[in-house]
Short mmCIF file of C-alpha atoms in Angstrom, two decimals:
data_model
loop_
_atom_site.label_atom_id
_atom_site.label_comp_id
_atom_site.label_asym_id
_atom_site.label_seq_id
_atom_site.Cartn_x
_atom_site.Cartn_y
_atom_site.Cartn_z
CA MET A 197 52.10 -34.99 -49.00
CA ILE A 198 54.56 -33.28 -46.73
CA SER A 199 53.62 -33.04 -43.01
CA LEU A 200 54.89 -29.99 -41.22
CA PRO A 201 55.91 -30.22 -37.57
CA ALA A 202 53.54 -28.59 -35.08
CA HIS A 203 54.56 -25.15 -33.89
CA PRO A 204 55.63 -25.37 -30.22
CA VAL A 205 53.75 -22.21 -29.18
CA ARG A 206 50.51 -23.33 -30.83
CA SER A 207 50.85 -26.82 -29.37
CA GLY A 208 51.26 -25.44 -25.86
CA LEU A 209 48.31 -23.08 -26.32
CA SER A 210 46.09 -25.93 -27.56
CA LEU A 211 47.08 -28.10 -24.64
CA ALA A 212 46.32 -25.30 -22.15
CA CYS A 213 42.91 -24.66 -23.72
CA ALA A 214 42.03 -28.34 -23.70
CA THR A 215 43.05 -28.67 -20.06
CA LEU A 216 41.00 -25.60 -19.10
CA ALA A 217 37.98 -26.93 -20.98
CA LEU A 218 38.19 -30.26 -19.15
CA LEU A 219 38.47 -28.57 -15.78
CA VAL A 220 35.56 -26.22 -16.43
CA GLY A 221 33.34 -28.86 -18.02
CA GLY A 222 33.98 -31.47 -15.37
CA CYS A 223 33.17 -29.27 -12.36
CA SER A 224 29.61 -28.04 -11.72
CA LEU A 225 28.35 -26.54 -8.47
CA THR A 226 24.74 -26.28 -9.68
CA PRO A 227 22.47 -28.36 -7.41
CA PRO A 228 20.30 -30.98 -9.11
CA PHE A 229 16.80 -29.78 -9.91
CA GLU A 230 13.99 -31.41 -7.95
CA ARG A 231 10.39 -30.55 -8.74
CA PRO A 232 8.49 -29.67 -5.54
CA VAL A 233 5.74 -32.09 -4.60
CA PRO A 234 2.44 -30.15 -4.37
CA ARG A 235 0.51 -30.78 -1.16
CA VAL A 236 -2.95 -31.26 -2.67
CA PRO A 237 -5.43 -34.14 -2.58
CA ALA A 238 -5.20 -36.91 -5.16
CA THR A 239 -8.44 -35.86 -6.88
CA PHE A 240 -10.45 -32.67 -6.89
CA MET A 241 -13.23 -33.98 -4.67
CA ALA A 242 -11.15 -36.36 -2.52
CA ASP A 243 -11.09 -36.14 1.26
CA PRO A 244 -7.60 -34.82 2.20
CA ALA A 245 -7.70 -36.77 5.46
CA GLY A 246 -7.56 -39.97 3.46
CA ARG A 247 -3.97 -39.32 2.34
CA GLY A 248 -2.62 -38.88 5.84
CA MET A 249 -1.58 -35.32 5.05
CA ALA A 250 -2.37 -34.13 8.55
CA SER A 251 0.47 -36.18 10.02
CA GLU A 252 2.96 -34.65 7.58
CA ALA A 253 2.11 -31.03 8.34
CA ALA A 254 4.76 -28.81 9.91
CA THR A 255 3.98 -26.17 12.49
CA ALA A 256 5.34 -22.77 13.47
CA GLU A 257 5.76 -21.14 16.86
CA LEU A 258 3.14 -18.67 18.09
CA SER A 259 3.80 -15.69 20.31
CA GLN A 260 2.23 -15.34 23.73
CA ASP A 261 -0.05 -12.53 22.53
CA GLU A 262 -1.26 -14.68 19.63
CA ARG A 263 -1.97 -17.64 21.89
CA ARG A 264 -3.77 -15.40 24.36
CA PHE A 265 -6.04 -13.99 21.67
CA LEU A 266 -6.77 -17.42 20.19
CA GLN A 267 -7.73 -18.72 23.61
CA ALA A 268 -10.03 -15.76 24.19
CA PHE A 269 -11.44 -16.01 20.67
CA SER A 270 -12.46 -19.67 21.00
CA PRO A 271 -12.42 -20.94 24.60
CA ALA A 272 -14.04 -24.25 23.62
CA GLN A 273 -11.68 -25.11 20.74
CA ASP A 274 -7.87 -24.87 20.70
CA LEU A 275 -7.14 -23.04 17.46
CA ALA A 276 -3.40 -22.64 18.09
CA PRO A 277 -2.34 -25.87 16.26
CA MET A 278 -4.43 -24.94 13.22
CA VAL A 279 -2.95 -21.43 13.04
CA ALA A 280 0.57 -22.79 13.57
CA ARG A 281 0.13 -25.20 10.66
CA ALA A 282 -1.13 -22.35 8.47
CA LEU A 283 1.96 -20.26 9.26
CA ALA A 284 4.20 -23.19 8.32
CA HIS A 285 2.31 -24.12 5.15
CA ASN A 286 1.03 -20.92 3.56
CA ALA A 287 3.05 -20.02 0.47
CA ASP A 288 2.51 -16.26 0.78
CA PHE A 289 3.87 -16.20 4.33
CA ARG A 290 6.84 -18.37 3.38
CA LEU A 291 7.58 -15.96 0.52
CA ALA A 292 7.50 -13.06 2.99
CA ALA A 293 10.03 -14.91 5.18
CA LEU A 294 12.26 -15.57 2.17
CA LYS A 295 12.13 -11.89 1.23
CA VAL A 296 13.49 -11.08 4.67
CA GLU A 297 16.41 -13.45 4.06
CA GLN A 298 17.02 -11.91 0.63
CA ALA A 299 17.03 -8.40 2.09
CA ARG A 300 19.39 -9.50 4.88
CA ALA A 301 21.80 -10.96 2.33
CA GLN A 302 21.61 -7.82 0.19
CA TYR A 303 22.35 -5.69 3.25
CA GLY A 304 25.39 -7.87 3.94
CA ILE A 305 26.62 -7.30 0.40
CA GLU A 306 26.20 -3.52 0.55
CA ASP A 307 27.67 -3.21 4.02
CA SER A 308 30.73 -5.31 3.14
CA ALA A 309 31.51 -2.93 0.27
CA ARG A 310 32.47 -0.28 2.87
CA LEU A 311 35.47 -2.38 3.93
CA PRO A 312 38.48 -3.34 1.81
CA GLN A 313 38.48 -6.85 0.41
CA VAL A 314 41.83 -8.57 0.93
CA GLY A 315 42.72 -11.28 -1.56
CA LEU A 316 45.55 -13.64 -2.40
CA GLN A 317 46.80 -13.69 -5.98
CA VAL A 318 49.21 -16.12 -7.58
CA GLN A 319 50.06 -15.48 -11.23
CA ARG A 320 52.38 -16.93 -13.83
CA ASP A 321 53.13 -14.94 -17.01
CA ARG A 322 54.91 -16.71 -19.87
CA GLN A 323 55.35 -15.25 -23.35
CA ARG A 324 57.26 -16.95 -26.17
CA PHE A 325 57.99 -15.92 -29.78
CA GLY A 326 59.11 -18.00 -32.73
CA SER A 327 61.62 -15.32 -33.76
CA ASP A 328 64.81 -15.29 -31.73
CA ALA A 329 64.99 -11.50 -32.03
CA LEU A 330 61.46 -11.04 -30.70
CA GLN A 331 62.01 -13.63 -28.04
CA ALA A 332 65.14 -11.88 -26.84
CA ARG A 333 63.38 -8.52 -26.77
CA TYR A 334 59.82 -9.31 -25.59
CA GLY A 335 59.87 -12.82 -24.21
CA GLN A 336 59.16 -13.15 -20.51
CA ASP A 337 58.69 -15.80 -17.87
CA GLN A 338 57.70 -14.45 -14.46
CA ALA A 339 55.81 -15.68 -11.40
CA TYR A 340 53.99 -13.49 -8.86
CA ALA A 341 52.49 -14.11 -5.43
CA SER A 342 50.90 -11.22 -3.58
CA VAL A 343 48.33 -10.27 -0.93
CA GLY A 344 46.51 -6.99 -1.25
CA ILE A 345 43.48 -4.82 -1.77
CA SER A 346 41.95 -4.46 -5.21
CA ASP A 347 39.75 -1.60 -6.40
CA PHE A 348 38.63 -0.39 -2.94
CA GLU A 349 36.55 2.79 -3.05
CA ILE A 350 37.34 5.24 -0.27
CA ASP A 351 34.00 6.62 0.91
CA PHE A 352 34.85 10.31 1.26
CA PHE A 353 31.39 11.50 0.22
CA GLY A 354 29.22 8.90 1.96
CA LYS A 355 28.06 7.01 -1.12
CA MET A 356 28.82 3.54 0.23
CA LYS A 357 27.40 4.44 3.63
CA ALA A 358 24.17 5.63 2.01
CA LEU A 359 23.85 2.46 -0.05
CA SER A 360 24.45 0.35 3.06
CA GLU A 361 21.82 2.32 5.00
CA ALA A 362 19.30 1.93 2.17
CA ALA A 363 19.87 -1.83 2.17
CA ARG A 364 19.52 -1.95 5.96
CA GLN A 365 16.22 -0.07 5.90
CA ARG A 366 14.88 -2.35 3.18
CA TYR A 367 15.86 -5.32 5.31
CA LEU A 368 13.90 -3.82 8.21
CA ALA A 369 11.00 -3.11 5.86
CA SER A 370 10.93 -6.73 4.76
CA ALA A 371 10.92 -7.88 8.39
CA HIS A 372 7.97 -5.59 9.16
CA GLY A 373 6.30 -6.83 5.99
CA GLN A 374 6.69 -10.40 7.18
CA GLN A 375 5.07 -9.47 10.50
CA ALA A 376 2.18 -7.78 8.68
CA ALA A 377 1.75 -10.87 6.50
CA ARG A 378 1.70 -13.01 9.65
CA GLY A 379 -1.13 -10.99 11.17
CA ALA A 380 -3.08 -11.03 7.90
CA LEU A 381 -2.71 -14.82 7.61
CA ILE A 382 -3.85 -15.44 11.19
CA ALA A 383 -6.89 -13.25 10.58
CA GLU A 384 -7.62 -15.08 7.32
CA VAL A 385 -7.46 -18.45 9.07
CA LEU A 386 -9.87 -17.22 11.75
CA ARG A 387 -12.22 -15.87 9.09
CA ALA A 388 -12.14 -19.17 7.21
CA TYR A 389 -12.78 -21.08 10.44
CA SER A 390 -15.72 -18.84 11.34
CA GLN A 391 -17.14 -19.12 7.83
CA LYS A 392 -16.87 -22.90 8.08
CA LEU A 393 -18.80 -23.04 11.37
CA ALA A 394 -21.50 -20.72 10.03
CA ALA A 395 -21.74 -22.66 6.75
CA ALA A 396 -22.06 -25.97 8.62
CA GLN A 397 -24.87 -24.58 10.80
CA ALA A 398 -26.65 -23.11 7.79
CA ALA A 399 -26.36 -26.42 5.92
CA GLY A 400 -27.83 -28.27 8.90
CA GLN A 401 -30.66 -25.77 9.19
CA MET A 402 -31.45 -26.00 5.48
CA ALA A 403 -31.40 -29.80 5.65
CA ALA A 404 -34.04 -29.68 8.39
CA ILE A 405 -36.11 -27.24 6.35
CA ASP A 406 -35.78 -29.48 3.31
CA SER A 407 -36.99 -32.45 5.33
CA ASP A 408 -40.06 -30.55 6.59
CA SER A 409 -40.78 -29.27 3.08
CA ALA A 410 -40.60 -32.81 1.67
CA ALA A 411 -43.03 -33.97 4.38
CA LEU A 412 -45.42 -31.14 3.48
CA LEU A 413 -45.27 -32.15 -0.19
CA SER A 414 -46.09 -35.76 0.76
CA ILE A 415 -49.11 -34.58 2.73
CA ALA A 416 -50.22 -32.37 -0.16
CA ARG A 417 -50.03 -35.33 -2.55
CA ARG A 418 -52.28 -37.41 -0.31
CA GLN A 419 -54.70 -34.49 0.05
CA HIS A 420 -54.80 -34.09 -3.72
CA GLU A 421 -55.52 -37.79 -4.17
CA VAL A 422 -58.64 -37.53 -2.02
CA GLY A 423 -59.64 -34.22 -3.56
CA ALA A 424 -58.93 -32.06 -0.52
CA ILE A 425 -56.75 -29.62 -2.49
CA SER A 426 -56.59 -28.63 -6.13
CA ALA A 427 -53.85 -29.39 -8.64
CA ASP A 428 -52.77 -25.75 -8.52
CA GLU A 429 -52.26 -25.93 -4.75
CA LEU A 430 -50.29 -29.16 -5.18
CA ASP A 431 -48.12 -27.53 -7.85
CA ALA A 432 -47.49 -24.52 -5.59
CA GLN A 433 -46.38 -26.85 -2.79
CA ARG A 434 -44.14 -28.77 -5.20
CA THR A 435 -42.57 -25.51 -6.45
CA GLN A 436 -41.83 -24.43 -2.88
CA ALA A 437 -40.33 -27.85 -2.06
CA ASP A 438 -38.11 -27.76 -5.14
CA ARG A 439 -36.91 -24.26 -4.28
CA ILE A 440 -36.07 -25.26 -0.72
CA HIS A 441 -34.33 -28.43 -1.90
CA VAL A 442 -32.09 -26.40 -4.24
CA ARG A 443 -31.24 -24.03 -1.38
CA ALA A 444 -30.34 -27.02 0.79
CA LEU A 445 -28.00 -28.35 -1.91
CA GLN A 446 -26.40 -24.92 -2.27
CA ALA A 447 -25.92 -24.72 1.50
CA ALA A 448 -24.19 -28.11 1.47
CA ASP A 449 -21.94 -26.92 -1.36
CA ASP A 450 -21.12 -23.74 0.58
CA ASP A 451 -20.21 -25.86 3.59
CA ALA A 452 -17.85 -28.03 1.50
CA ALA A 453 -16.30 -24.94 -0.13
CA ALA A 454 -15.73 -23.33 3.29
CA LEU A 455 -13.96 -26.48 4.47
CA ARG A 456 -11.73 -26.52 1.38
CA ALA A 457 -10.85 -22.85 1.92
CA LEU A 458 -9.82 -23.59 5.51
CA GLN A 459 -7.84 -26.68 4.50
CA LEU A 460 -6.07 -24.76 1.75
CA LEU A 461 -4.80 -22.28 4.32
CA THR A 462 -3.63 -24.98 6.71
CA GLY A 463 -2.09 -27.42 4.24
CA TYR A 464 -5.04 -29.83 4.15
CA SER A 465 -4.38 -30.86 7.72
CA THR A 466 -7.31 -29.20 9.51
CA GLY A 467 -9.71 -32.10 9.82
CA ARG A 468 -13.28 -31.22 10.67
CA ALA A 469 -14.02 -27.87 12.25
CA GLU A 470 -16.42 -28.41 15.15
CA GLY A 471 -18.49 -26.11 17.33
CA ASP A 472 -20.93 -23.35 16.54
CA ILE A 473 -20.67 -19.70 15.71
CA ASP A 474 -22.23 -18.62 19.02
CA GLY A 475 -19.11 -19.79 20.85
CA LEU A 476 -17.04 -17.17 18.98
CA LEU A 477 -19.20 -14.16 19.77
CA PRO A 478 -17.33 -11.44 21.70
CA ARG A 479 -18.09 -11.15 25.38
CA ASN A 480 -17.63 -7.78 27.11
CA ALA A 481 -15.52 -6.31 24.29
CA PRO A 482 -13.88 -3.01 25.37
CA VAL A 483 -15.18 -1.14 22.34
CA ALA A 484 -15.76 2.13 24.20
CA ALA A 485 -12.16 2.18 25.44
CA LEU A 486 -10.87 1.43 21.95
CA ARG A 487 -12.87 4.32 20.54
CA ASN A 488 -11.05 6.74 22.85
CA LEU A 489 -7.54 5.52 22.02
CA ASP A 490 -5.04 7.95 20.53
CA SER A 491 -4.83 7.20 16.81
CA GLN A 492 -1.02 7.55 17.02
CA VAL A 493 -0.87 3.98 18.38
CA LEU A 494 -1.44 2.81 14.81
CA LEU A 495 2.11 3.89 13.97
CA GLN A 496 3.18 0.66 15.69
CA ARG A 497 1.42 -1.47 13.07
CA PRO A 498 3.86 -3.60 11.04
CA ASP A 499 2.59 -2.38 7.68
CA ILE A 500 3.07 1.26 8.71
CA GLN A 501 6.55 0.54 10.06
CA GLN A 502 7.29 -1.20 6.75
CA ALA A 503 6.24 1.91 4.82
CA GLU A 504 8.37 4.10 7.12
CA ALA A 505 11.43 1.90 6.61
CA GLU A 506 10.94 2.06 2.84
CA LEU A 507 10.74 5.85 3.15
CA ARG A 508 14.03 5.93 5.07
CA ALA A 509 15.61 3.76 2.38
CA GLY A 510 14.44 6.27 -0.21
CA ASN A 511 16.15 9.07 1.72
CA ALA A 512 19.38 7.07 1.76
CA ASP A 513 19.10 6.51 -1.99
CA ILE A 514 19.04 10.30 -2.47
CA GLY A 515 22.31 10.56 -0.53
CA ALA A 516 23.93 7.93 -2.75
CA ALA A 517 22.66 9.66 -5.90
CA ARG A 518 24.07 13.01 -4.74
CA ALA A 519 27.44 11.45 -3.93
CA ALA A 520 27.66 10.19 -7.52
CA PHE A 521 28.36 13.80 -8.64
CA PHE A 522 31.63 13.87 -6.66
CA PRO A 523 34.94 12.18 -7.50
CA SER A 524 35.30 8.47 -6.95
CA ILE A 525 38.61 7.56 -5.27
CA ARG A 526 39.70 3.94 -5.62
CA LEU A 527 42.76 2.25 -4.26
CA SER A 528 44.56 -0.94 -5.25
CA THR A 529 47.66 -2.08 -3.41
CA SER A 530 49.45 -5.33 -2.76
CA VAL A 531 52.65 -6.75 -1.30
CA GLY A 532 54.29 -9.99 -2.35
CA VAL A 533 57.13 -11.57 -4.22
CA ALA A 534 58.10 -11.91 -7.89
CA SER A 535 60.63 -14.05 -9.70
CA ASP A 536 61.44 -15.41 -13.12
CA SER A 537 60.69 -18.93 -11.84
CA LEU A 538 58.42 -20.52 -9.27
CA SER A 539 61.36 -21.92 -7.34
CA GLY A 540 62.81 -18.45 -6.83
CA LEU A 541 59.72 -16.70 -5.48
CA PHE A 542 60.95 -16.61 -1.91
CA ASN A 543 64.62 -15.93 -2.57
CA ALA A 544 66.27 -12.82 -1.21
CA GLY A 545 65.46 -9.69 -3.17
CA SER A 546 62.20 -11.01 -4.62
CA ARG A 547 59.90 -8.74 -2.62
CA MET A 548 57.53 -6.44 -4.51
CA TRP A 549 54.96 -3.75 -3.68
CA THR A 550 52.34 -2.11 -5.85
CA PHE A 551 50.27 0.97 -5.10
CA THR A 552 47.67 2.19 -7.61
CA PRO A 553 45.42 5.08 -6.52
CA GLN A 554 42.73 6.16 -8.96
CA LEU A 555 40.51 9.24 -9.03
CA VAL A 556 37.54 9.38 -11.41
CA LEU A 557 35.58 12.61 -11.77
CA PRO A 558 32.43 12.49 -13.93
CA ILE A 559 32.48 15.30 -16.51
CA PHE A 560 30.28 14.30 -19.42
CA ASP A 561 27.79 11.55 -18.42
CA HIS A 562 24.98 12.79 -20.71
CA GLY A 563 22.70 13.47 -17.73
CA ARG A 564 23.03 10.01 -16.16
CA ASN A 565 23.79 11.21 -12.63
CA SER A 566 21.15 13.95 -12.83
CA ALA A 567 18.57 11.43 -13.96
CA GLY A 568 19.62 9.08 -11.15
CA LEU A 569 19.14 11.84 -8.59
CA GLN A 570 15.79 12.79 -10.07
CA LEU A 571 14.68 9.16 -9.98
CA ALA A 572 15.70 8.83 -6.31
CA GLU A 573 13.80 11.98 -5.39
CA VAL A 574 10.67 10.87 -7.23
CA ARG A 575 10.82 7.49 -5.51
CA GLN A 576 11.19 9.24 -2.17
CA ARG A 577 8.07 11.32 -2.84
CA ALA A 578 6.26 8.14 -3.86
CA GLY A 579 7.38 6.64 -0.55
CA ILE A 580 5.80 9.57 1.29
CA ALA A 581 2.53 8.92 -0.52
CA GLU A 582 2.74 5.21 0.29
CA TYR A 583 3.35 6.00 3.95
CA GLU A 584 0.41 8.37 4.12
CA LYS A 585 -1.76 5.81 2.34
CA ALA A 586 -0.77 3.10 4.85
CA VAL A 587 -1.63 5.35 7.81
CA GLN A 588 -4.97 6.38 6.32
CA SER A 589 -5.89 2.80 5.43
CA ALA A 590 -5.06 1.64 8.95
CA PHE A 591 -7.15 4.43 10.45
CA ARG A 592 -10.09 3.55 8.22
CA GLU A 593 -9.86 -0.17 9.06
CA VAL A 594 -10.04 0.55 12.78
CA ALA A 595 -12.76 3.19 12.45
CA ASP A 596 -14.93 0.98 10.23
CA ALA A 597 -14.59 -2.03 12.53
CA LEU A 598 -15.36 0.02 15.65
CA GLY A 599 -18.24 1.79 13.91
CA ARG A 600 -19.95 -1.46 12.86
CA GLN A 601 -19.40 -3.26 16.15
CA ALA A 602 -22.15 -1.51 18.12
CA THR A 603 -24.73 -1.93 15.36
CA LEU A 604 -23.87 -5.59 14.83
CA ALA A 605 -23.97 -6.31 18.57
CA ALA A 606 -27.43 -4.73 18.88
CA SER A 607 -28.66 -6.54 15.77
CA GLU A 608 -27.37 -9.87 17.06
CA THR A 609 -29.19 -9.38 20.37
CA HIS A 610 -32.51 -8.62 18.65
CA ALA A 611 -32.08 -11.49 16.18
CA ARG A 612 -31.27 -13.93 19.00
CA ASP A 613 -34.33 -12.83 21.00
CA ASN A 614 -36.52 -13.20 17.93
CA ALA A 615 -35.16 -16.67 17.23
CA MET A 616 -35.79 -17.70 20.84
CA ARG A 617 -39.38 -16.46 20.63
CA GLU A 618 -39.90 -18.41 17.42
CA ARG A 619 -38.47 -21.56 19.00
CA ALA A 620 -40.78 -21.18 21.98
CA ARG A 621 -43.78 -20.69 19.67
CA ILE A 622 -42.90 -23.80 17.66
CA GLN A 623 -42.56 -25.81 20.88
CA ARG A 624 -46.06 -24.75 21.96
CA LEU A 625 -47.42 -25.60 18.51
CA ALA A 626 -45.70 -29.01 18.62
CA ALA A 627 -47.28 -29.70 22.01
CA ARG A 628 -50.75 -28.90 20.66
CA THR A 629 -50.09 -31.11 17.63
CA ALA A 630 -49.07 -33.99 19.90
CA GLN A 631 -52.34 -33.56 21.80
CA GLY A 632 -54.33 -33.68 18.55
CA LEU A 633 -55.39 -30.03 18.81
CA GLN A 634 -53.46 -29.01 15.68
CA ASN A 635 -52.83 -30.83 12.41
CA ARG A 636 -49.27 -31.80 11.49
CA SER A 637 -49.18 -29.82 8.23
CA THR A 638 -49.64 -26.58 10.16
CA LEU A 639 -46.72 -27.47 12.43
CA LEU A 640 -44.49 -28.24 9.46
CA SER A 641 -45.45 -25.03 7.66
CA GLU A 642 -44.78 -22.88 10.72
CA ARG A 643 -41.50 -24.66 11.37
CA VAL A 644 -40.35 -23.91 7.81
CA ARG A 645 -41.42 -20.28 8.20
CA ALA A 646 -39.83 -19.88 11.64
CA SER A 647 -36.51 -21.31 10.47
CA GLN A 648 -35.79 -18.08 8.62
CA SER A 649 -35.33 -16.33 11.97
CA GLU A 650 -32.67 -18.90 12.84
CA LEU A 651 -30.87 -18.23 9.56
CA ASP A 652 -31.13 -14.46 10.12
CA HIS A 653 -29.55 -14.79 13.55
CA LEU A 654 -26.83 -17.04 12.16
CA GLY A 655 -25.92 -14.49 9.47
CA ILE A 656 -25.74 -11.59 11.94
CA ALA A 657 -23.73 -13.66 14.45
CA ARG A 658 -21.27 -14.55 11.70
CA ASP A 659 -20.88 -10.88 10.76
CA LEU A 660 -20.26 -9.96 14.39
CA VAL A 661 -17.53 -12.62 14.69
CA LEU A 662 -15.94 -11.39 11.45
CA ASN A 663 -15.99 -7.86 12.87
CA ARG A 664 -14.15 -9.16 15.93
CA ILE A 665 -11.51 -10.66 13.64
CA ALA A 666 -11.29 -7.37 11.73
CA LEU A 667 -10.50 -5.57 15.00
CA PHE A 668 -7.78 -8.12 15.78
CA SER A 669 -6.28 -7.62 12.32
CA ALA A 670 -6.48 -3.82 12.60
CA PHE A 671 -4.65 -3.76 15.95
CA TYR A 672 -2.20 -6.60 15.21
CA GLY A 673 1.29 -5.64 16.36
CA VAL A 674 0.02 -2.66 18.38
CA GLN A 675 0.77 -2.56 22.10
CA LEU A 676 -2.58 -1.66 23.65
CA PRO A 677 -2.93 -0.43 27.22
CA SER A 678 -3.00 -3.23 29.79
CA SER A 679 -6.44 -2.09 30.97
CA LEU A 680 -8.02 -3.22 27.66
#
């Protein structure tokens, strides 16, 4: 077998390809993947406090207005640390913050396109042929080094400016969206906290009712044994005791679920929520003054400002779409040196200059630019609808919360008075029972019956507190008059 010598051109090409492959394959800037560690308890029914998760929780800074409202909302309990942990932990709020960073980076990209990008280029061109004739005619060996501008679009018709403005408005929209998400999360934490207090009180009340009902059933059994009551009466008492016991178990489950909901918002670092729902009831709320406020103050709400910024971005998109119908003027230019060898790049007479203007005028684009303009206009009209929807939703939130406040306040007052009367009646009945003037079964039965008034008052008080939170959420980010 005869072995042919390797062609010098092919050998050099193979060596260059192998070297390039080694360089590309041996260099990776991709960061190593690390799976995030979920912050959840070890088991579904485990106590999160057992894992020491509270000590690992991060916190976020609160504004003065937020701290002032939290102090007024719960004077007995400092809720600021809990809310700060929720702002640091909640995934939805962290996503809103990341969207702001994304929009800021996108704005930087679009805005930088309005300025020429200056780059350094070093290039070596070598071309060899196996034929001496071809080599003499087409062979080349040149080196270049230059600094210049490549493919810079001169913004005669405002296209780049419009794209930059659209990106800026979307950045502002994302910032307003983050602020709206912040207010919504704070309100959700306060709702979960209030629900937890109400659920704990209801569970305690139902446990007391369950205990009285069990005592009544024990008395009924003894009465049945001596023939004082019939089997049907005993069965009726047993049915009532079973029903109350199931309600007590459900109340305990509701209490545990309310705690899990609160801990989920705060990264399982809340601990035990203490206090009662009465401590959160509004005192001297300026509802009448709020009713007379000019509805234009709602334009300060973050969600409405977000919708307005999106609408401005849509207007800018129309400007960019219109500019696409006009010629695009691009410029590439550079200055540098050129030589037939690297060692001669900076010799005398090696200077070079290139200037490449380019004008592109769309003639036949098969309706692409027209469709782009139509799309931008439709999106702008959709933005108008979104803005109007945001304003109307904000108005309805405030109006509904203010409308319910008076009714809930009056209902809470009547329910509290009724509960106090029932407590006083039970105290008198207990005193007569202690004196032997009343049998114990009557006291237990009346105590079970009177406990419903306590539960009624608890439910109305909870609704009134939730209405207070709804007002906070509706006016979050709005500068109210200092007199309120």
